[in-house]
Coordinates of N, CA, C and O in Angstrom, one line a residue:
X950 N -2.9 2.1 -10.2 CA -3.5 3.5 -10.1 C -2.8 4.1 -10.5 O -2.7 4.1 -12.0
X951 N -3.2 6.1 -10.1 CA -2.5 7.3 -11.2 C -1.7 7.2 -10.3 O -2.5 8.0 -9.2
X952 N -0.5 7.9 -10.2 CA 0.1 9.1 -9.4 C 0.7 10.5 -10.2 O 1.7 9.8 -11.5
X953 N -0.1 11.4 -9.5 CA 0.1 12.9 -11.2 C -0.1 12.8 -12.0 O 0.1 12.8 -13.0
X954 N -0.7 11.5 -12.8 CA -1.6 11.6 -14.6 C -0.8 10.6 -14.7 O -1.1 9.9 -15.4
X955 N 0.0 9.8 -14.1 CA 1.0 8.9 -14.2 C 0.8 7.4 -14.2 O 0.4 6.7 -12.9
X956 N 0.9 6.4 -14.9 CA 0.0 5.1 -14.7 C 1.1 5.0 -13.8 O 2.1 4.1 -14.4
X957 N 0.0 3.2 -12.4 CA 1.3 2.5 -11.9 C 0.8 1.3 -11.6 O -0.7 1.7 -11.1
X958 N 1.8 0.6 -11.8 CA 1.3 -0.8 -11.5 C 1.9 -1.8 -10.0 O 3.1 -1.0 -9.6
X959 N 0.9 -0.9 -9.5 CA 0.5 -2.0 -7.8 C 1.0 -3.3 -7.8 O 0.0 -3.6 -8.1
X960 N 1.3 -3.6 -6.3 CA 1.1 -5.2 -5.5 C 0.4 -4.6 -4.3 O 1.3 -3.5 -3.3
X961 N -0.9 -4.3 -3.7 CA -1.3 -4.4 -2.4 C -0.8 -5.2 -1.1 O -1.6 -6.1 -2.2
X962 N -0.3 -4.5 -0.2 CA -0.2 -6.2 1.0 C -1.1 -5.1 2.1 O -1.7 -4.4 2.2
X963 N -2.4 -6.0 2.0 CA -3.6 -6.2 3.1 C -3.6 -6.8 4.0 O -2.9 -8.4 3.8
X964 N -3.8 -6.2 5.5 CA -3.5 -7.3 6.2 C -2.5 -8.4 7.2 O -3.8 -9.5 6.3
X965 N -1.6 -7.8 6.5 CA -0.6 -8.7 6.6 C -0.6 -9.1 8.4 O -0.4 -7.9 10.0
X966 N -0.3 -11.0 9.1 CA -0.8 -10.8 10.5 C 0.0 -11.8 11.0 O 0.0 -12.4 10.2
X967 N 0.2 -11.8 11.8 CA 0.6 -12.8 12.6 C 0.6 -12.6 14.3 O 0.7 -11.9 14.3
X968 N -0.1 -14.3 14.9 CA 0.1 -14.2 15.4 C 0.7 -13.6 16.7 O 1.7 -14.2 16.4
X969 N -1.1 -12.4 17.7 CA 0.5 -12.4 18.9 C 2.3 -12.5 19.5 O 2.8 -12.8 19.5
X970 N 1.4 -14.3 19.9 CA 2.0 -15.7 19.6 C 3.8 -15.5 19.0 O 4.4 -16.6 19.2
X971 N 3.3 -15.6 18.5 CA 4.6 -16.1 17.2 C 5.2 -14.2 16.9 O 5.8 -15.1 15.6
X972 N 4.8 -14.1 16.7 CA 5.9 -12.2 16.7 C 6.9 -12.3 17.3 O 7.3 -12.4 18.1
X973 N 7.8 -11.6 17.0 CA 9.7 -11.5 17.4 C 10.4 -12.7 16.7 O 10.8 -12.8 17.0
X974 N 9.5 -13.6 15.6 CA 10.5 -14.2 15.3 C 11.4 -13.8 14.2 O 11.0 -15.8 12.9
X975 N 9.8 -13.0 13.3 CA 11.7 -13.2 12.0 C 10.0 -13.7 10.6 O 10.6 -13.1 9.3
X976 N 8.4 -13.5 11.3 CA 8.2 -14.0 10.6 C 7.2 -13.4 9.5 O 6.7 -14.1 8.8
X977 N 7.1 -12.0 9.9 CA 6.2 -10.9 9.8 C 7.4 -10.9 8.4 O 7.8 -10.3 7.2
X978 N 8.3 -11.1 8.1 CA 9.9 -10.9 7.8 C 10.4 -11.3 6.3 O 10.3 -11.4 4.5
X979 N 9.6 -12.4 6.5 CA 9.4 -13.7 6.0 C 8.5 -13.1 4.7 O 8.7 -14.2 4.5
X980 N 7.7 -13.0 4.9 CA 6.0 -12.8 4.3 C 7.0 -11.5 3.7 O 6.3 -11.4 2.5
X981 N 7.1 -10.4 3.8 CA 7.3 -9.8 2.6 C 8.7 -9.7 2.0 O 8.5 -9.8 0.8
X982 N 8.7 -10.7 2.3 CA 10.5 -11.4 0.8 C 10.1 -11.8 0.0 O 9.4 -12.1 -1.6
X983 N 8.3 -12.7 1.3 CA 7.4 -13.6 -0.6 C 6.6 -13.0 -0.7 O 6.8 -13.2 -2.4
X984 N 6.6 -12.0 -0.6 CA 5.9 -10.7 -1.6 C 6.9 -10.2 -2.5 O 6.1 -10.1 -3.9
X985 N 8.1 -9.7 -2.4 CA 9.2 -9.2 -3.1 C 9.3 -10.7 -4.0 O 9.1 -9.7 -5.4
X986 N 9.4 -12.1 -3.7 CA 9.4 -13.0 -5.0 C 8.7 -12.6 -5.6 O 8.6 -13.2 -6.8
X987 N 7.8 -13.7 -4.9 CA 6.2 -13.3 -6.5 C 6.1 -11.7 -6.8 O 5.7 -12.5 -8.1
X988 N 7.0 -10.7 -6.5 CA 7.2 -9.7 -7.8 C 8.5 -9.5 -9.0 O 7.7 -9.1 -9.9
X989 N 8.9 -10.7 -9.4 CA 9.9 -10.6 -9.7 C 9.1 -11.5 -11.0 O 9.0 -12.3 -11.1
X990 N 10.1 -10.1 -12.0 CA 9.2 -10.9 -13.4 C 7.7 -10.6 -13.7 O 6.6 -11.4 -14.7
X991 N 7.0 -10.1 -13.1 CA 5.3 -9.4 -12.6 C 5.3 -8.2 -13.3 O 3.6 -7.7 -13.3
X992 N 6.3 -7.1 -13.5 CA 5.5 -5.8 -14.3 C 4.7 -5.2 -12.9 O 3.1 -4.6 -13.8
X993 N 5.6 -5.4 -12.2 CA 4.8 -4.5 -10.8 C 6.3 -2.9 -10.3 O 7.3 -3.0 -10.2
X994 N 5.2 -1.8 -10.7 CA 5.9 -0.8 -10.7 C 6.6 -0.5 -8.6 O 7.7 -0.6 -8.6
X995 N 5.7 -0.7 -7.5 CA 5.8 -0.4 -6.0 C 4.7 -1.4 -5.5 O 3.3 -1.9 -5.6
X996 N 5.3 -2.0 -4.2 CA 4.6 -2.8 -3.4 C 3.9 -1.5 -2.6 O 4.6 -0.6 -3.0
X997 N 1.9 -1.5 -2.1 CA 1.5 -0.7 -1.4 C 0.8 -1.1 -0.1 O 0.1 -2.1 0.0
X998 N 0.6 0.0 1.3 CA 0.0 -0.8 1.7 C 0.0 0.6 2.7 O 0.0 2.1 2.6
X999 N -1.3 0.3 3.5 CA -1.3 1.6 5.2 C -0.7 0.8 5.8 O -1.2 -0.2 6.2
X1000 N -0.1 1.6 7.0 CA 0.0 0.7 7.9 C 0.3 2.3 9.5 O 1.1 3.1 9.4
X1001 N -0.3 1.9 10.5 CA 0.2 2.7 12.3 C 1.7 2.5 12.5 O 2.2 3.5 12.7
X1002 N 1.5 1.1 12.6 CA 3.3 0.7 13.2 C 3.8 0.5 11.5 O 3.9 -0.5 11.3
X1003 N 4.9 1.3 11.7 CA 5.3 1.4 10.4 C 7.0 0.4 10.6 O 8.0 0.4 9.1
X1004 N 8.0 -0.2 11.6 CA 8.4 -0.4 12.0 C 9.4 -1.8 11.1 O 10.5 -1.9 10.0
X1005 N 8.8 -2.9 10.7 CA 8.9 -3.8 10.4 C 8.9 -3.5 9.2 O 9.7 -4.0 8.2
X1006 N 8.1 -2.9 8.8 CA 7.7 -2.0 6.2 C 9.1 -1.0 7.2 O 10.2 -1.4 5.3
X1007 N 9.1 -0.5 7.0 CA 11.5 0.3 7.8 C 12.0 -0.8 7.0 O 13.2 -0.8 6.4
X1008 N 12.0 -2.8 8.0 CA 12.4 -2.5 8.4 C 13.5 -4.2 6.9 O 14.1 -4.2 7.0
X1009 N 12.3 -3.4 6.7 CA 12.4 -4.9 4.8 C 12.1 -3.1 3.8 O 11.5 -4.4 2.5
X1010 N 13.2 -2.5 3.6 CA 12.9 -2.1 2.3 C 11.9 -1.1 2.7 O 11.9 -0.1 0.9
X1011 N 11.2 -0.4 3.0 CA 9.2 0.1 2.6 C 9.9 2.3 2.9 O 10.9 2.1 4.2
X1012 N 9.2 2.6 2.5 CA 9.9 4.1 2.9 C 8.1 4.6 3.3 O 7.0 4.2 2.4
X1013 N 7.9 4.8 4.2 CA 7.2 6.3 4.5 C 6.3 7.2 3.5 O 7.6 7.5 2.8
X1014 N 5.7 7.4 2.5 CA 5.7 8.8 1.7 C 3.5 8.8 2.1 O 3.2 9.2 2.6
X1015 N 3.9 10.2 1.3 CA 3.1 11.0 2.4 C 1.6 11.1 0.9 O 2.6 12.1 -0.3
X1016 N 1.2 11.1 0.7 CA 1.2 11.5 -0.9 C -0.6 12.0 -0.8 O -1.6 11.5 -0.1
X1017 N -1.4 13.3 -1.6 CA -2.6 13.1 -1.5 C -4.0 11.8 -2.4 O -3.4 11.4 -3.2
X1018 N -5.1 11.6 -1.6 CA -5.1 9.6 -2.2 C -6.6 10.4 -2.3 O -7.4 10.6 -1.4
X1019 N -7.0 9.5 -3.5 CA -8.3 10.0 -3.8 C -8.9 8.8 -3.9 O -8.4 7.5 -4.9
X1020 N -10.1 8.7 -3.0 CA -10.7 7.1 -3.8 C -12.2 7.1 -3.3 O -12.5 7.7 -3.1
X1021 N -12.8 5.7 -4.0 CA -13.5 5.3 -3.4 C -14.5 4.6 -1.8 O -13.9 4.1 -2.3
X1022 N -15.0 6.3 -1.9 CA -15.9 5.8 -0.6 C -17.0 4.8 -0.3 O -17.9 5.3 -1.1
X1023 N -16.6 3.8 0.4 CA -17.5 2.7 0.3 C -18.6 2.6 2.2 O -16.9 1.9 3.2
X1024 N -19.6 2.1 1.2 CA -19.8 2.0 3.7 C -20.3 0.4 3.5 O -21.4 -0.5 2.7
X1025 N -19.4 -0.6 4.0 CA -19.5 -1.6 3.7 C -21.2 -2.8 4.6 O -21.3 -3.5 4.4
X1026 N -21.6 -1.8 5.4 CA -22.2 -1.7 6.8 C -23.7 -1.9 6.1 O -24.3 -2.9 5.5
X1027 N -23.7 -0.3 4.9 CA -25.7 -0.6 4.3 C -25.6 -0.9 2.5 O -25.9 -0.5 2.0
X1028 N -24.1 -1.6 2.6 CA -23.1 -2.1 1.1 C -23.6 -1.1 -0.4 O -24.6 -1.0 -0.7
X1029 N -23.1 0.2 0.4 CA -23.8 1.3 -1.0 C -22.2 2.1 0.0 O -21.7 2.5 0.3
X1030 N -22.1 2.9 -2.5 CA -21.2 4.1 -2.3 C -21.4 5.5 -2.5 O -22.9 6.3 -1.3
X1031 N -21.2 5.7 -0.5 CA -21.0 7.3 -0.2 C -20.1 8.6 -0.6 O -20.6 9.4 -0.2
X1032 N -19.8 8.2 -2.1 CA -19.0 9.3 -2.7 C -17.6 9.0 -2.6 O -17.0 7.9 -2.8
X1033 N -17.1 10.4 -2.6 CA -15.2 9.9 -3.2 C -14.5 10.3 -1.9 O -15.2 11.9 -1.9
X1034 N -13.7 9.5 -1.7 CA -12.9 10.6 -0.5 C -11.6 11.0 -1.3 O -10.7 10.7 -1.7
X1035 N -11.4 12.9 -1.1 CA -9.9 12.9 -1.6 C -10.0 13.7 -0.6 O -9.5 15.0 -0.1
X1036 N -7.7 13.6 0.6 CA -7.4 14.4 1.6 C -5.8 13.4 1.1 O -5.9 12.2 1.0
X1037 N -5.3 14.2 2.4 CA -3.7 14.1 2.6 C -4.0 12.1 3.3 O -4.1 12.4 4.7
X1038 N -3.2 11.3 3.5 CA -2.8 11.0 4.3 C -1.3 10.0 4.2 O -0.5 10.4 3.9
X1039 N -1.6 10.6 5.5 CA 0.6 9.8 5.9 C 0.6 8.4 5.9 O 2.2 8.4 7.2
X1040 N -0.3 7.3 6.5 CA -0.3 6.1 6.6 C 0.8 5.3 5.1 O 0.5 4.3 5.8
X1041 N 0.8 6.0 4.5 CA 1.0 5.3 3.7 C 2.8 5.0 3.0 O 3.9 5.9 3.2
X1042 N 2.4 3.0 2.5 CA 4.5 2.9 2.8 C 4.3 2.0 1.6 O 3.4 1.5 1.5
X1043 N 5.9 2.0 1.4 CA 5.7 1.8 -0.4 C 7.0 2.1 -0.1 O 7.9 1.8 -0.2
X1044 N 7.6 0.0 -1.6 CA 8.7 -1.0 -2.3 C 8.6 -0.3 -3.5 O 7.5 -0.5 -4.5
X1045 N 9.4 0.1 -3.5 CA 9.9 0.6 -4.8 C 10.3 -0.6 -6.3 O 11.8 -1.5 -5.3
X1046 N 10.2 -1.5 -7.1 CA 10.3 -2.9 -7.0 C 10.9 -2.9 -9.0 O 10.5 -3.7 -8.8
X1047 N 10.8 -1.4 -9.7 CA 11.3 -1.3 -10.7 C 11.6 0.1 -10.5 O 12.7 0.3 -10.1
X1048 N 11.9 0.5 -12.4 CA 12.8 1.6 -12.4 C 12.5 2.2 -11.9 O 12.8 4.0 -11.5
X1049 N 11.5 2.8 -11.9 CA 10.6 4.0 -11.5 C 10.3 4.5 -10.4 O 10.5 3.8 -9.4
X1050 N 11.2 5.5 -10.2 CA 10.6 6.3 -8.3 C 9.0 6.6 -8.4 O 8.6 7.3 -8.9
X1051 N 8.7 6.2 -6.9 CA 7.7 7.3 -6.8 C 7.4 9.0 -6.3 O 8.7 9.4 -6.0
X1052 N 6.6 9.9 -6.8 CA 6.6 11.5 -5.7 C 5.5 11.8 -4.9 O 4.2 10.5 -4.9
X1053 N 6.0 12.6 -5.0 CA 4.5 13.4 -4.0 C 3.8 13.9 -4.5 O 4.1 13.5 -6.4
X1054 N 1.7 14.2 -5.0 CA 1.8 14.9 -5.6 C 0.2 13.6 -4.7 O -0.3 13.9 -3.6
X1055 N -0.6 13.9 -6.2 CA -1.5 13.5 -6.4 C -2.0 11.3 -7.0 O -1.4 10.9 -7.5
X1056 N -1.6 10.9 -5.1 CA -2.3 9.0 -6.8 C -3.8 9.3 -6.2 O -4.6 8.9 -5.1
X1057 N -3.7 8.2 -7.1 CA -6.1 8.1 -7.3 C -5.8 6.5 -7.4 O -4.9 5.7 -8.2
X1058 N -6.6 6.3 -6.4 CA -7.0 4.9 -6.4 C -7.2 3.6 -7.0 O -7.3 2.7 -7.5
X1059 N -8.0 4.3 -8.6 CA -9.4 4.0 -9.0 C -9.4 2.7 -8.3 O -9.6 1.7 -9.0
X1060 N -9.9 3.3 -6.9 CA -11.2 2.0 -6.9 C -11.0 2.9 -4.5 O -10.8 3.3 -4.6
X1061 N -11.1 1.0 -4.4 CA -11.2 1.7 -2.8 C -10.2 1.7 -1.7 O -9.6 1.7 -2.7
X1062 N -10.5 2.6 -0.9 CA -8.9 2.4 0.3 C -9.4 1.0 1.2 O -10.3 0.7 1.9
X1063 N -7.6 0.0 1.1 CA -8.1 -0.4 1.6 C -7.4 -0.8 2.8 O -5.9 0.0 2.8

């Protein structure tokens, strides 16, 4: 990805799910600890995800950021590209896992919004 013209290396966390009858037992936090362990020594700057409910992620060291985001808009139903999205998004959560710090500004996903 690209943050304000600077290349960043991101591990995207997509669709972290715990069955409803298994929630509140620490499984989400265990999964996020596995993501942390996986990232060690892998040249990753940030973990990045989009969340409506941020409580689990805040509890596990993530922080909410708001950036103007650019991404490739894809219509999955029609299997076609609809153009480029470019707007502020406030549901972004990141965890810094290198010496690099996150900046406000423009985040180019260099692909689709996941």
